[in-house]
Each structure stands twice: as C-alpha cells, then as structure tokens.
mmCIF file of C-alpha atoms and ligand atoms in Angstrom:
data_model
loop_
_atom_site.group_PDB
_atom_site.id
_atom_site.type_symbol
_atom_site.label_atom_id
_atom_site.label_comp_id
_atom_site.label_asym_id
_atom_site.label_seq_id
_atom_site.Cartn_x
_atom_site.Cartn_y
_atom_site.Cartn_z
ATOM 1 C CA UNK A 1 22.462 23.508 27.651
ATOM 2 C CA UNK A 2 19.761 25.581 29.429
ATOM 3 C CA UNK A 3 19.287 27.797 26.416
ATOM 4 C CA UNK A 4 17.772 24.907 24.535
ATOM 5 C CA UNK A 5 14.843 24.425 26.861
ATOM 6 C CA UNK A 6 14.120 28.138 26.760
ATOM 7 C CA UNK A 7 14.205 28.292 22.984
ATOM 8 C CA UNK A 8 12.019 25.188 22.742
ATOM 9 C CA UNK A 9 9.455 26.791 25.077
ATOM 10 C CA UNK A 10 9.296 29.778 22.731
ATOM 11 C CA UNK A 11 8.759 27.500 19.753
ATOM 12 C CA UNK A 12 6.070 25.604 21.566
ATOM 13 C CA UNK A 13 4.283 28.810 22.656
ATOM 14 C CA UNK A 14 4.166 29.967 19.039
ATOM 15 C CA UNK A 15 2.710 26.587 17.924
ATOM 16 C CA UNK A 16 5.913 26.041 16.005
ATOM 17 C CA UNK A 17 7.419 23.064 17.789
ATOM 18 C CA UNK A 18 7.785 19.941 15.655
ATOM 19 C CA UNK A 19 7.841 16.397 16.864
ATOM 20 C CA UNK A 20 8.231 12.933 15.424
ATOM 21 C CA UNK A 21 5.282 10.572 15.168
ATOM 22 C CA UNK A 22 5.697 6.861 14.635
ATOM 23 C CA UNK A 23 3.782 5.425 11.718
ATOM 24 C CA UNK A 24 3.777 2.174 9.811
ATOM 25 C CA UNK A 25 2.563 1.071 6.417
ATOM 26 C CA UNK A 26 -0.556 -0.915 5.738
ATOM 27 C CA UNK A 27 0.577 -3.856 3.667
ATOM 28 C CA UNK A 28 -1.160 -3.860 0.287
ATOM 29 C CA UNK A 29 -2.657 -0.375 0.817
ATOM 30 C CA UNK A 30 -0.095 2.304 -0.009
ATOM 31 C CA UNK A 31 -2.802 4.986 0.277
ATOM 32 C CA UNK A 32 -3.095 4.382 4.028
ATOM 33 C CA UNK A 33 -0.844 4.626 7.054
ATOM 34 C CA UNK A 34 -1.070 3.608 10.694
ATOM 35 C CA UNK A 35 -0.540 6.080 13.534
ATOM 36 C CA UNK A 36 -1.059 4.817 17.027
ATOM 37 C CA UNK A 37 -3.994 2.428 16.831
ATOM 38 C CA UNK A 38 -5.607 4.212 13.926
ATOM 39 C CA UNK A 39 -5.560 3.471 10.187
ATOM 40 C CA UNK A 40 -5.565 6.799 8.330
ATOM 41 C CA UNK A 41 -6.126 7.764 4.715
ATOM 42 C CA UNK A 42 -2.675 9.128 3.882
ATOM 43 C CA UNK A 43 -2.938 12.514 2.143
ATOM 44 C CA UNK A 44 0.571 13.581 3.163
ATOM 45 C CA UNK A 45 2.886 11.167 1.410
ATOM 46 C CA UNK A 46 4.827 11.961 -1.764
ATOM 47 C CA UNK A 47 4.182 8.488 -3.140
ATOM 48 C CA UNK A 48 2.418 10.100 -6.119
ATOM 49 C CA UNK A 49 2.296 7.048 -8.365
ATOM 50 C CA UNK A 50 1.703 4.564 -5.558
ATOM 51 C CA UNK A 51 4.927 2.682 -6.344
ATOM 52 C CA UNK A 52 6.208 2.450 -2.766
ATOM 53 C CA UNK A 53 4.662 -0.992 -2.284
ATOM 54 C CA UNK A 54 4.954 -2.243 -5.858
ATOM 55 C CA UNK A 55 5.561 -5.990 -5.674
ATOM 56 C CA UNK A 56 8.062 -6.076 -8.561
ATOM 57 C CA UNK A 57 10.173 -3.306 -7.025
ATOM 58 C CA UNK A 58 10.189 -4.959 -3.624
ATOM 59 C CA UNK A 59 11.081 -8.283 -5.212
ATOM 60 C CA UNK A 60 14.163 -7.003 -7.098
ATOM 61 C CA UNK A 61 15.301 -5.227 -3.952
ATOM 62 C CA UNK A 62 15.083 -8.449 -1.978
ATOM 63 C CA UNK A 63 16.880 -10.329 -4.730
ATOM 64 C CA UNK A 64 19.754 -7.806 -4.798
ATOM 65 C CA UNK A 65 19.998 -7.936 -1.034
ATOM 66 C CA UNK A 66 20.253 -11.713 -1.002
ATOM 67 C CA UNK A 67 22.696 -12.023 -3.905
ATOM 68 C CA UNK A 68 24.891 -8.938 -3.474
ATOM 69 C CA UNK A 69 25.382 -7.221 -0.131
ATOM 70 C CA UNK A 70 23.644 -5.204 2.539
ATOM 71 C CA UNK A 71 25.887 -2.199 1.935
ATOM 72 C CA UNK A 72 28.147 -0.997 -0.866
ATOM 73 C CA UNK A 73 31.212 -0.650 1.326
ATOM 74 C CA UNK A 74 32.727 2.576 0.030
ATOM 75 C CA UNK A 75 32.276 5.772 -1.910
ATOM 76 C CA UNK A 76 31.688 5.356 -5.621
ATOM 77 C CA UNK A 77 35.126 6.801 -6.309
ATOM 78 C CA UNK A 78 36.707 4.042 -4.252
ATOM 79 C CA UNK A 79 35.041 0.650 -4.712
ATOM 80 C CA UNK A 80 31.340 1.429 -4.357
ATOM 81 C CA UNK A 81 30.656 1.932 -8.063
ATOM 82 C CA UNK A 82 29.039 -1.411 -8.818
ATOM 83 C CA UNK A 83 27.913 -2.352 -12.322
ATOM 84 C CA UNK A 84 24.168 -1.847 -11.669
ATOM 85 C CA UNK A 85 24.965 1.780 -10.824
ATOM 86 C CA UNK A 86 26.595 2.295 -14.201
ATOM 87 C CA UNK A 87 23.688 0.612 -15.995
ATOM 88 C CA UNK A 88 21.173 2.715 -14.104
ATOM 89 C CA UNK A 89 22.918 5.901 -15.173
ATOM 90 C CA UNK A 90 22.839 4.770 -18.820
ATOM 91 C CA UNK A 91 19.100 4.139 -18.577
ATOM 92 C CA UNK A 92 18.612 7.526 -16.923
ATOM 93 C CA UNK A 93 20.458 9.326 -19.712
ATOM 94 C CA UNK A 94 18.315 7.470 -22.296
ATOM 95 C CA UNK A 95 15.129 8.321 -20.460
ATOM 96 C CA UNK A 96 16.010 11.994 -20.135
ATOM 97 C CA UNK A 97 17.473 12.079 -23.638
ATOM 98 C CA UNK A 98 20.662 13.733 -22.400
ATOM 99 C CA UNK A 99 24.345 12.863 -22.655
ATOM 100 C CA UNK A 100 24.941 11.647 -19.136
ATOM 101 C CA UNK A 101 23.478 11.129 -15.681
ATOM 102 C CA UNK A 102 24.755 10.825 -12.133
ATOM 103 C CA UNK A 103 22.987 9.219 -9.176
ATOM 104 C CA UNK A 104 23.207 10.746 -5.702
ATOM 105 C CA UNK A 105 22.173 9.216 -2.383
ATOM 106 C CA UNK A 106 19.204 11.580 -2.031
ATOM 107 C CA UNK A 107 17.812 14.866 -3.237
ATOM 108 C CA UNK A 108 19.213 16.846 -0.367
ATOM 109 C CA UNK A 109 22.742 15.712 -1.167
ATOM 110 C CA UNK A 110 22.254 16.224 -4.907
ATOM 111 C CA UNK A 111 21.097 19.820 -4.505
ATOM 112 C CA UNK A 112 23.573 20.813 -1.833
ATOM 113 C CA UNK A 113 26.442 19.072 -3.617
ATOM 114 C CA UNK A 114 25.718 20.200 -7.149
ATOM 115 C CA UNK A 115 25.065 23.848 -6.378
ATOM 116 C CA UNK A 116 28.201 24.142 -4.280
ATOM 117 C CA UNK A 117 30.195 22.429 -7.046
ATOM 118 C CA UNK A 118 28.968 24.796 -9.763
ATOM 119 C CA UNK A 119 29.548 28.145 -8.121
ATOM 120 C CA UNK A 120 31.662 29.684 -5.391
ATOM 121 C CA UNK A 121 32.964 32.939 -3.956
ATOM 122 C CA UNK A 122 32.567 35.805 -6.413
ATOM 123 C CA UNK A 123 29.592 34.110 -8.125
ATOM 124 C CA UNK A 124 25.861 34.577 -7.702
ATOM 125 C CA UNK A 125 22.829 32.281 -7.482
ATOM 126 C CA UNK A 126 19.353 33.532 -8.359
ATOM 127 C CA UNK A 127 16.893 31.442 -6.409
ATOM 128 C CA UNK A 128 13.112 31.548 -6.117
ATOM 129 C CA UNK A 129 12.020 32.510 -2.620
ATOM 130 C CA UNK A 130 9.997 29.294 -2.316
ATOM 131 C CA UNK A 131 12.737 26.906 -3.463
ATOM 132 C CA UNK A 132 13.347 23.796 -1.380
ATOM 133 C CA UNK A 133 15.594 24.017 1.698
ATOM 134 C CA UNK A 134 18.199 21.719 0.122
ATOM 135 C CA UNK A 135 18.703 24.340 -2.616
ATOM 136 C CA UNK A 136 19.086 27.083 -0.025
ATOM 137 C CA UNK A 137 21.632 25.001 1.877
ATOM 138 C CA UNK A 138 23.585 24.352 -1.331
ATOM 139 C CA UNK A 139 23.790 28.096 -1.882
ATOM 140 C CA UNK A 140 24.996 28.706 1.679
ATOM 141 C CA UNK A 141 27.651 25.992 1.263
ATOM 142 C CA UNK A 142 28.816 27.486 -2.028
ATOM 143 C CA UNK A 143 29.617 30.872 -0.415
ATOM 144 C CA UNK A 144 28.272 32.596 -3.533
ATOM 145 C CA UNK A 145 26.012 35.631 -3.292
ATOM 146 C CA UNK A 146 22.402 34.556 -2.708
ATOM 147 C CA UNK A 147 20.001 36.661 -4.795
ATOM 148 C CA UNK A 148 16.494 35.544 -3.801
ATOM 149 C CA UNK A 149 13.716 36.629 -6.114
ATOM 150 C CA UNK A 150 10.070 36.860 -5.135
ATOM 151 C CA UNK A 151 8.136 33.736 -5.968
ATOM 152 C CA UNK A 152 7.771 33.379 -9.749
ATOM 153 C CA UNK A 153 8.340 37.150 -10.132
ATOM 154 C CA UNK A 154 10.284 37.407 -13.393
ATOM 155 C CA UNK A 155 10.561 41.201 -13.260
ATOM 156 C CA UNK A 156 12.229 40.955 -9.856
ATOM 157 C CA UNK A 157 14.570 38.288 -11.222
ATOM 158 C CA UNK A 158 15.468 40.544 -14.137
ATOM 159 C CA UNK A 159 16.274 43.408 -11.752
ATOM 160 C CA UNK A 160 18.620 41.124 -9.809
ATOM 161 C CA UNK A 161 20.237 39.789 -12.998
ATOM 162 C CA UNK A 162 20.999 43.372 -13.969
ATOM 163 C CA UNK A 163 22.279 44.234 -10.500
ATOM 164 C CA UNK A 164 24.713 41.286 -10.495
ATOM 165 C CA UNK A 165 25.552 41.266 -14.187
ATOM 166 C CA UNK A 166 29.292 41.625 -13.532
ATOM 167 C CA UNK A 167 29.619 38.554 -11.329
ATOM 168 C CA UNK A 168 31.839 35.769 -12.641
ATOM 169 C CA UNK A 169 29.424 32.812 -12.870
ATOM 170 C CA UNK A 170 25.646 32.978 -12.596
ATOM 171 C CA UNK A 171 23.212 30.212 -11.778
ATOM 172 C CA UNK A 172 19.417 30.414 -11.819
ATOM 173 C CA UNK A 173 17.810 27.624 -9.824
ATOM 174 C CA UNK A 174 14.163 26.725 -9.393
ATOM 175 C CA UNK A 175 11.811 23.965 -8.329
ATOM 176 C CA UNK A 176 9.762 22.854 -11.373
ATOM 177 C CA UNK A 177 6.699 22.297 -9.175
ATOM 178 C CA UNK A 178 6.913 24.055 -5.821
ATOM 179 C CA UNK A 179 6.784 21.600 -2.956
ATOM 180 C CA UNK A 180 4.492 23.486 -0.566
ATOM 181 C CA UNK A 181 2.295 25.317 -3.101
ATOM 182 C CA UNK A 182 1.942 22.900 -5.999
ATOM 183 C CA UNK A 183 2.294 25.630 -8.618
ATOM 184 C CA UNK A 184 4.753 25.587 -11.523
ATOM 185 C CA UNK A 185 7.867 27.583 -12.311
ATOM 186 C CA UNK A 186 7.733 29.894 -15.325
ATOM 187 C CA UNK A 187 10.200 27.858 -17.310
ATOM 188 C CA UNK A 188 9.787 29.615 -20.680
ATOM 189 C CA UNK A 189 10.610 32.960 -19.120
ATOM 190 C CA UNK A 190 13.453 31.568 -17.023
ATOM 191 C CA UNK A 191 15.013 30.206 -20.200
ATOM 192 C CA UNK A 192 14.818 33.544 -22.024
ATOM 193 C CA UNK A 193 16.318 35.322 -19.024
ATOM 194 C CA UNK A 194 19.144 32.826 -18.627
ATOM 195 C CA UNK A 195 20.015 33.336 -22.312
ATOM 196 C CA UNK A 196 19.806 37.087 -22.127
ATOM 197 C CA UNK A 197 22.062 37.348 -19.061
ATOM 198 C CA UNK A 198 24.403 34.416 -19.695
ATOM 199 C CA UNK A 199 23.398 32.323 -16.678
ATOM 200 C CA UNK A 200 23.210 28.553 -16.135
ATOM 201 C CA UNK A 201 19.764 27.112 -15.350
ATOM 202 C CA UNK A 202 19.124 24.280 -12.895
ATOM 203 C CA UNK A 203 15.645 22.769 -12.445
ATOM 204 C CA UNK A 204 14.624 20.571 -9.497
ATOM 205 C CA UNK A 205 11.983 18.084 -10.646
ATOM 206 C CA UNK A 206 11.475 16.406 -7.239
ATOM 207 C CA UNK A 207 7.692 16.907 -7.491
ATOM 208 C CA UNK A 208 7.345 16.647 -11.268
ATOM 209 C CA UNK A 209 9.635 13.759 -12.238
ATOM 210 C CA UNK A 210 7.503 10.673 -12.897
ATOM 211 C CA UNK A 211 4.396 12.855 -13.073
ATOM 212 C CA UNK A 212 4.771 14.982 -16.206
ATOM 213 C CA UNK A 213 6.048 14.124 -19.678
ATOM 214 C CA UNK A 214 4.959 11.173 -21.828
ATOM 215 C CA UNK A 215 7.276 8.783 -19.981
ATOM 216 C CA UNK A 216 7.414 10.679 -16.708
ATOM 217 C CA UNK A 217 10.545 12.623 -17.654
ATOM 218 C CA UNK A 218 9.297 15.726 -15.888
ATOM 219 C CA UNK A 219 7.899 19.172 -16.534
ATOM 220 C CA UNK A 220 10.777 20.333 -18.777
ATOM 221 C CA UNK A 221 9.994 17.491 -21.217
ATOM 222 C CA UNK A 222 6.268 18.067 -20.950
ATOM 223 C CA UNK A 223 6.872 21.632 -22.158
ATOM 224 C CA UNK A 224 9.487 20.565 -24.748
ATOM 225 C CA UNK A 225 12.164 22.598 -22.957
ATOM 226 C CA UNK A 226 14.537 19.856 -21.870
ATOM 227 C CA UNK A 227 17.349 20.997 -24.160
ATOM 228 C CA UNK A 228 17.286 24.514 -22.749
ATOM 229 C CA UNK A 229 17.934 23.469 -19.160
ATOM 230 C CA UNK A 230 21.574 22.936 -18.194
ATOM 231 C CA UNK A 231 21.159 20.907 -15.022
ATOM 232 C CA UNK A 232 18.184 18.589 -14.420
ATOM 233 C CA UNK A 233 17.717 17.268 -10.921
ATOM 234 C CA UNK A 234 15.113 14.793 -9.735
ATOM 235 C CA UNK A 235 14.556 12.301 -6.945
ATOM 236 C CA UNK A 236 13.658 8.624 -6.623
ATOM 237 C CA UNK A 237 12.093 9.147 -3.210
ATOM 238 C CA UNK A 238 8.744 10.578 -4.295
ATOM 239 C CA UNK A 239 7.068 9.380 -7.520
ATOM 240 C CA UNK A 240 9.520 6.486 -7.789
ATOM 241 C CA UNK A 241 8.599 5.233 -4.344
ATOM 242 C CA UNK A 242 12.193 4.276 -3.459
ATOM 243 C CA UNK A 243 15.133 6.530 -2.462
ATOM 244 C CA UNK A 244 17.931 8.466 -4.151
ATOM 245 C CA UNK A 245 18.307 11.250 -6.704
ATOM 246 C CA UNK A 246 19.708 11.995 -10.149
ATOM 247 C CA UNK A 247 21.374 14.767 -12.060
ATOM 248 C CA UNK A 248 21.162 14.756 -15.867
ATOM 249 C CA UNK A 249 23.011 16.967 -18.302
ATOM 250 C CA UNK A 250 26.068 17.107 -20.528
ATOM 251 C CA UNK A 251 29.026 14.734 -20.287
ATOM 252 C CA UNK A 252 31.145 17.674 -19.203
ATOM 253 C CA UNK A 253 28.749 18.524 -16.380
ATOM 254 C CA UNK A 254 28.813 14.974 -15.048
ATOM 255 C CA UNK A 255 32.596 14.807 -15.355
ATOM 256 C CA UNK A 256 32.835 18.030 -13.365
ATOM 257 C CA UNK A 257 30.509 16.737 -10.650
ATOM 258 C CA UNK A 258 32.431 13.477 -10.278
ATOM 259 C CA UNK A 259 35.438 15.642 -9.461
ATOM 260 C CA UNK A 260 33.791 18.346 -7.398
ATOM 261 C CA UNK A 261 30.495 17.276 -5.785
ATOM 262 C CA UNK A 262 31.486 16.510 -2.215
ATOM 263 C CA UNK A 263 28.403 14.483 -1.193
ATOM 264 C CA UNK A 264 29.222 12.109 -4.051
ATOM 265 C CA UNK A 265 32.913 11.907 -3.266
ATOM 266 C CA UNK A 266 32.871 11.747 0.518
ATOM 267 C CA UNK A 267 29.889 9.537 1.194
ATOM 268 C CA UNK A 268 29.251 5.838 0.763
ATOM 269 C CA UNK A 269 27.458 4.694 -2.404
ATOM 270 C CA UNK A 270 23.822 3.629 -2.110
ATOM 271 C CA UNK A 271 23.342 -0.040 -1.157
ATOM 272 C CA UNK A 272 22.854 -2.445 -4.115
ATOM 273 C CA UNK A 273 19.259 -3.175 -3.103
ATOM 274 C CA UNK A 274 18.312 0.490 -3.446
ATOM 275 C CA UNK A 275 19.996 0.773 -6.845
ATOM 276 C CA UNK A 276 18.093 -2.333 -8.001
ATOM 277 C CA UNK A 277 14.810 -0.886 -6.709
ATOM 278 C CA UNK A 278 15.399 2.424 -8.490
ATOM 279 C CA UNK A 279 16.147 0.642 -11.783
ATOM 280 C CA UNK A 280 12.901 -1.316 -11.592
ATOM 281 C CA UNK A 281 10.949 1.797 -10.610
ATOM 282 C CA UNK A 282 12.445 3.657 -13.580
ATOM 283 C CA UNK A 283 11.082 1.006 -15.953
ATOM 284 C CA UNK A 284 7.638 1.123 -14.332
ATOM 285 C CA UNK A 285 7.502 4.926 -14.324
ATOM 286 C CA UNK A 286 8.066 4.865 -18.087
ATOM 287 C CA UNK A 287 5.609 2.060 -18.831
ATOM 288 C CA UNK A 288 2.665 2.530 -16.502
ATOM 289 C CA UNK A 289 1.004 5.588 -17.964
ATOM 290 C CA UNK A 290 -2.251 4.757 -16.255
ATOM 291 C CA UNK A 291 -0.724 5.825 -12.954
ATOM 292 C CA UNK A 292 -0.139 9.338 -14.285
ATOM 293 C CA UNK A 293 -3.628 9.502 -15.803
ATOM 294 C CA UNK A 294 -5.179 8.402 -12.540
ATOM 295 C CA UNK A 295 -3.098 10.900 -10.564
ATOM 296 C CA UNK A 296 -4.215 13.779 -12.821
ATOM 297 C CA UNK A 297 -7.865 12.773 -12.476
ATOM 298 C CA UNK A 298 -7.607 12.445 -8.684
ATOM 299 C CA UNK A 299 -5.862 15.830 -8.421
ATOM 300 C CA UNK A 300 -8.451 17.583 -10.592
ATOM 301 C CA UNK A 301 -11.301 16.136 -8.563
ATOM 302 C CA UNK A 302 -9.725 17.061 -5.241
ATOM 303 C CA UNK A 303 -8.745 20.605 -6.248
ATOM 304 C CA UNK A 304 -12.117 21.417 -7.750
ATOM 305 C CA UNK A 305 -14.006 20.001 -4.741
ATOM 306 C CA UNK A 306 -11.973 22.118 -2.313
ATOM 307 C CA UNK A 307 -12.447 25.219 -4.462
ATOM 308 C CA UNK A 308 -16.192 24.593 -4.738
ATOM 309 C CA UNK A 309 -16.319 24.324 -0.949
ATOM 310 C CA UNK A 310 -14.773 27.802 -0.788
ATOM 311 C CA UNK A 311 -11.239 26.978 0.402
ATOM 312 C CA UNK A 312 -8.155 28.923 -0.655
ATOM 313 C CA UNK A 313 -5.807 26.482 -2.427
ATOM 314 C CA UNK A 314 -3.483 29.145 -3.843
ATOM 315 C CA UNK A 315 -2.237 28.573 -7.390
ATOM 316 C CA UNK A 316 -1.973 24.786 -7.130
ATOM 317 C CA UNK A 317 -2.011 23.026 -10.481
ATOM 318 C CA UNK A 318 -0.641 19.645 -9.426
ATOM 319 C CA UNK A 319 -1.124 16.742 -6.991
ATOM 320 C CA UNK A 320 0.183 19.059 -4.249
ATOM 321 C CA UNK A 321 -2.811 20.955 -2.888
ATOM 322 C CA UNK A 322 -2.298 23.456 -0.064
ATOM 323 C CA UNK A 323 -5.273 24.528 2.016
ATOM 324 C CA UNK A 324 -4.102 27.868 3.331
ATOM 325 C CA UNK A 325 -5.244 28.451 6.908
ATOM 326 C CA UNK A 326 -2.882 31.292 7.910
ATOM 327 C CA UNK A 327 -2.573 30.915 11.657
ATOM 328 C CA UNK A 328 -0.137 28.269 12.989
ATOM 329 C CA UNK A 329 -2.355 27.067 15.795
ATOM 330 C CA UNK A 330 -5.434 26.911 13.556
ATOM 331 C CA UNK A 331 -3.487 24.801 11.060
ATOM 332 C CA UNK A 332 -2.485 22.388 13.833
ATOM 333 C CA UNK A 333 -6.066 22.140 15.083
ATOM 334 C CA UNK A 334 -7.299 21.523 11.546
ATOM 335 C CA UNK A 335 -4.828 18.718 11.050
ATOM 336 C CA UNK A 336 -5.673 17.240 14.475
ATOM 337 C CA UNK A 337 -9.392 17.276 13.684
ATOM 338 C CA UNK A 338 -8.742 15.534 10.361
ATOM 339 C CA UNK A 339 -6.745 12.854 12.096
ATOM 340 C CA UNK A 340 -9.653 12.190 14.448
ATOM 341 C CA UNK A 341 -11.772 11.686 11.345
ATOM 342 C CA UNK A 342 -9.336 9.172 9.836
ATOM 343 C CA UNK A 343 -7.426 11.454 7.457
ATOM 344 C CA UNK A 344 -3.709 12.160 7.726
ATOM 345 C CA UNK A 345 -2.817 15.582 6.322
ATOM 346 C CA UNK A 346 -0.071 17.382 8.177
ATOM 347 C CA UNK A 347 0.069 21.070 8.998
ATOM 348 C CA UNK A 348 2.981 22.909 7.415
ATOM 349 C CA UNK A 349 4.178 25.936 9.343
ATOM 350 C CA UNK A 350 6.969 28.516 9.145
ATOM 351 C CA UNK A 351 9.868 28.424 8.475
ATOM 352 C CA UNK A 352 8.923 25.792 5.872
ATOM 353 C CA UNK A 353 6.386 28.304 4.480
ATOM 354 C CA UNK A 354 6.287 32.116 4.851
ATOM 355 C CA UNK A 355 4.870 33.593 8.076
ATOM 356 C CA UNK A 356 1.086 33.857 8.112
ATOM 357 C CA UNK A 357 0.614 31.143 5.482
ATOM 358 C CA UNK A 358 0.432 28.012 7.658
ATOM 359 C CA UNK A 359 -1.484 25.370 5.769
ATOM 360 C CA UNK A 360 -2.605 21.826 5.421
ATOM 361 C CA UNK A 361 -0.606 20.336 2.584
ATOM 362 C CA UNK A 362 -2.433 17.560 0.777
ATOM 363 C CA UNK A 363 -0.523 15.396 -1.653
ATOM 364 C CA UNK A 364 -2.462 12.963 -3.761
ATOM 365 C CA UNK A 365 -1.608 9.588 -5.151
ATOM 366 C CA UNK A 366 -2.685 7.448 -8.085
ATOM 367 C CA UNK A 367 -3.879 4.875 -5.551
ATOM 368 C CA UNK A 368 -6.551 7.135 -4.022
ATOM 369 C CA UNK A 369 -10.048 6.409 -5.331
ATOM 370 C CA UNK A 370 -12.691 9.026 -6.140
ATOM 371 C CA UNK A 371 -14.779 7.708 -3.285
ATOM 372 C CA UNK A 372 -11.952 8.067 -0.753
ATOM 373 C CA UNK A 373 -11.283 11.594 -1.928
ATOM 374 C CA UNK A 374 -14.933 12.664 -1.933
ATOM 375 C CA UNK A 375 -15.342 11.327 1.598
ATOM 376 C CA UNK A 376 -12.207 13.161 2.702
ATOM 377 C CA UNK A 377 -13.424 16.434 1.174
ATOM 378 C CA UNK A 378 -16.741 16.137 3.043
ATOM 379 C CA UNK A 379 -14.829 15.865 6.324
ATOM 380 C CA UNK A 380 -12.476 18.688 5.396
ATOM 381 C CA UNK A 381 -15.502 20.827 4.600
ATOM 382 C CA UNK A 382 -17.161 20.150 7.967
ATOM 383 C CA UNK A 383 -13.979 20.842 9.896
ATOM 384 C CA UNK A 384 -13.435 24.033 7.910
ATOM 385 C CA UNK A 385 -16.865 25.265 8.968
ATOM 386 C CA UNK A 386 -16.457 24.140 12.559
ATOM 387 C CA UNK A 387 -13.062 25.856 12.981
ATOM 388 C CA UNK A 388 -14.185 28.994 11.184
ATOM 389 C CA UNK A 389 -11.699 28.584 8.306
ATOM 390 C CA UNK A 390 -14.752 28.721 6.032
ATOM 391 C CA UNK A 391 -17.591 31.127 6.677
ATOM 392 C CA UNK A 392 -21.000 29.402 6.579
HETATM 393 C C1 PLP B 401 11.996 16.289 -1.293
HETATM 394 C C2 PLP B 401 12.738 17.327 -2.058
HETATM 395 C C3 PLP B 401 14.134 17.296 -2.146
HETATM 396 C C4 PLP B 401 14.960 16.329 -1.335
HETATM 397 O O1 PLP B 401 14.883 15.050 -1.823
HETATM 398 P P1 PLP B 401 15.199 13.807 -0.856
HETATM 399 O O2 PLP B 401 15.486 12.707 -1.787
HETATM 400 O O3 PLP B 401 13.982 13.600 -0.031
HETATM 401 O O4 PLP B 401 16.395 14.186 -0.039
HETATM 402 C C5 PLP B 401 14.751 18.226 -2.960
HETATM 403 N N1 PLP B 401 14.033 19.161 -3.633
HETATM 404 C C6 PLP B 401 12.700 19.237 -3.534
HETATM 405 C C7 PLP B 401 11.961 20.292 -4.297
HETATM 406 C C8 PLP B 401 12.017 18.335 -2.728
HETATM 407 O O5 PLP B 401 10.697 18.428 -2.593
#
C-alpha cells in the first residue's frame, strides 16, 4: 500500500488533495452552516430554493417514517415498489407533461444507469466536455465510443457527428445548466443537430429543475423545447432539498429502463420517508413561485456586484457563479480567507474543472437576503485585492 502515500503526497504538493470537513445545519436558517465553532453564510450549497429545512417536507418525512418503515426492504422490482412511489411517478409525469417517469435513488445512479442502458458497444455518445462526472461514468460503463465535444461548441459537435455517422445508435447528452460554470447548454442547436444526424438527446436538469419554467419544470420547458428532448433527467437533491432523481420521457423509454437500468434493478428502493419528502417538495416547487423569483433577484444582484468589482465570472447566467482564480493554491487561499470572514464558498480544483481554471464556486439560494449578499461581496472584494486576484 506504499504507493498510496506517495501519490497522496503528490496531490498535496500540487494543492489538489481533498479532505472531508464536518458541518452541521443551523436549525431555522438554511442559508447558514456550522463548521467547527463558526457559523458561516453558506454560499456552497445547492439548496437553491431553500427547501432543505421546509417544515412541511420534514413533517411528512417524519410521518412516513413513523407509519411505514425505516427502509424499503428490497429493489423496486422485488417488493420495494410501494404505492407512494407509483403515485410520485404519476405526479412527475403530469408535472413534466410527458408520458411516464421513473425515480432513481440519486442523480449519479440515474445518469450512470440510463446512459449505459441506452447505448453499448458499437454505439457512440456525444458529450459536452464540461458534463457532470456521473454522465462521464455512464459513458465509460456503456462501453460505447466517447466523443467529447468542446464546451458548447456546436461546430465541433457537428464534426464529430459526421465522423461517427455510421455508428449504430447515437446519443447526445448535456447538462442544461453546467454545474461548475453556471452557463446554459445551446438546446435549440442541439435539437437541430440531433434531428439532422438521427441521434437521441438526453438533458440533465440537475441545476435547472425547480429553477426554470413556470412550475419549475426546468430549462427545456422554459424554452418550450420539452417535446424535442428524448430523455429528461433531474434530481431531488438540489432545488428540491431532499434526495433522489427522476427520468421523464415516453412510456417505451421507461419500460426499457425498468428492464435494463442496472442501478434501478440491483439496488434497494429509496426509503418511504424520502419518497414522501420528494412528493411534498414536488408540490411546493410547483406552487411557491416566489422562491424562484427571489432566487433570480439574488443571482442577478450577486453576479452584477462581482462583475462591477472586476472579477471574472465566466459566462454564468444562473445561481451558480464561478469566480475564476486560475491557480489551485490561490483558490484554496481565497476560500480559506472567506471562511475566516464568515463565508463558506469552497474552492473547486481539477479534475472537477479544467487545469488552470481553479475557482470559487458560489451557489445562491432563495433564502439569502440582499444584505447578506452585499456584505459577502464586500468581503470577497477585499480578499480579491489582498490576494492579488484583482488589481487595485
Ligand atoms: C449533482 C449532479 C448530479 C448527481 O446528482 P445526485 O443526486 O447528487 O447524485 C448529476 N448531474 C449533475 C449535472 C449534477 O450537478
């Protein structure tokens, strides 16, 4: 096992070692978190709508726990497919206005399981270079050819579609909103290309579900493109504040996945309390429009203040706001300095982002107030000047 220590030393020397930090929630204040002795403004959580501590969600979860069971006991294909699961999937299909829906234990399992169920040896997947790791792992599992196109570069994608035009099945897959950059996929163009080259299109709405669309359906609905996307994926772990993931599409797609998606077949169904929590969160996501409005306003304020201060926030157009620092060590120091000032915003380094683009990734929530954000920006500004990320 000596090799491990050596490799870890190398990681550490390059400021690339990761470690786990214990944190706990502040009851009644989902916008904050506790680390060590310190209460920090949490600008790193994906709790976009602030639902993670919603009293009604927590109450139905407790109720389900007390009246049903702690665990579901088996895979859904055995005896784990309880009635609330079936009802949840009906509500999901209604919400997304599609034929059918399927719940997975989490987004990682949905992406890895669905991609590897749709394509295999002799096929090809066209995947944006900045797609989430769970998409990449699904492609590796599938054993299909992995054709990575440069981020949002539709000409490069076209070149690859031409190169692989003779492959059996083709799948184009993209994040709707990119998780580390906060910019959007070019969905109109992806749809024309998928038509032109006879490919399937899968869109991951992990960071757009709950946030865009009149009832939080996601970016595809916001743009009126939902009927042109073959496979919709989203999670319940971010905007919904709970845990789990969904796939929406045609009845045939869902029937196929029930037969072929291994993480669904070979893993125990979610516990009843989680399913109950998701169902309640789904109702709230649809009803409580004010959360989306507040999130948009907070994001606009935060992005424009950082830009005015002279920071590089890339092409962010969402509640995910990267502050590109570049150097790994500088990003760590920036994040450390923020923590000393009461703000939690973690540094994101390679391989999560491309080399030379280490950053602080801010993610905003409907529960953050203007005052909290303005105060945070003032501190970010000072640290930026002090560490030389901004020139005076
Ligand atoms: C978070 C995320 C996932 C994984 O979802 P989990 O439910 O956390 O496993 C998948 N895709 C994207 C784009 C994500 O950001």
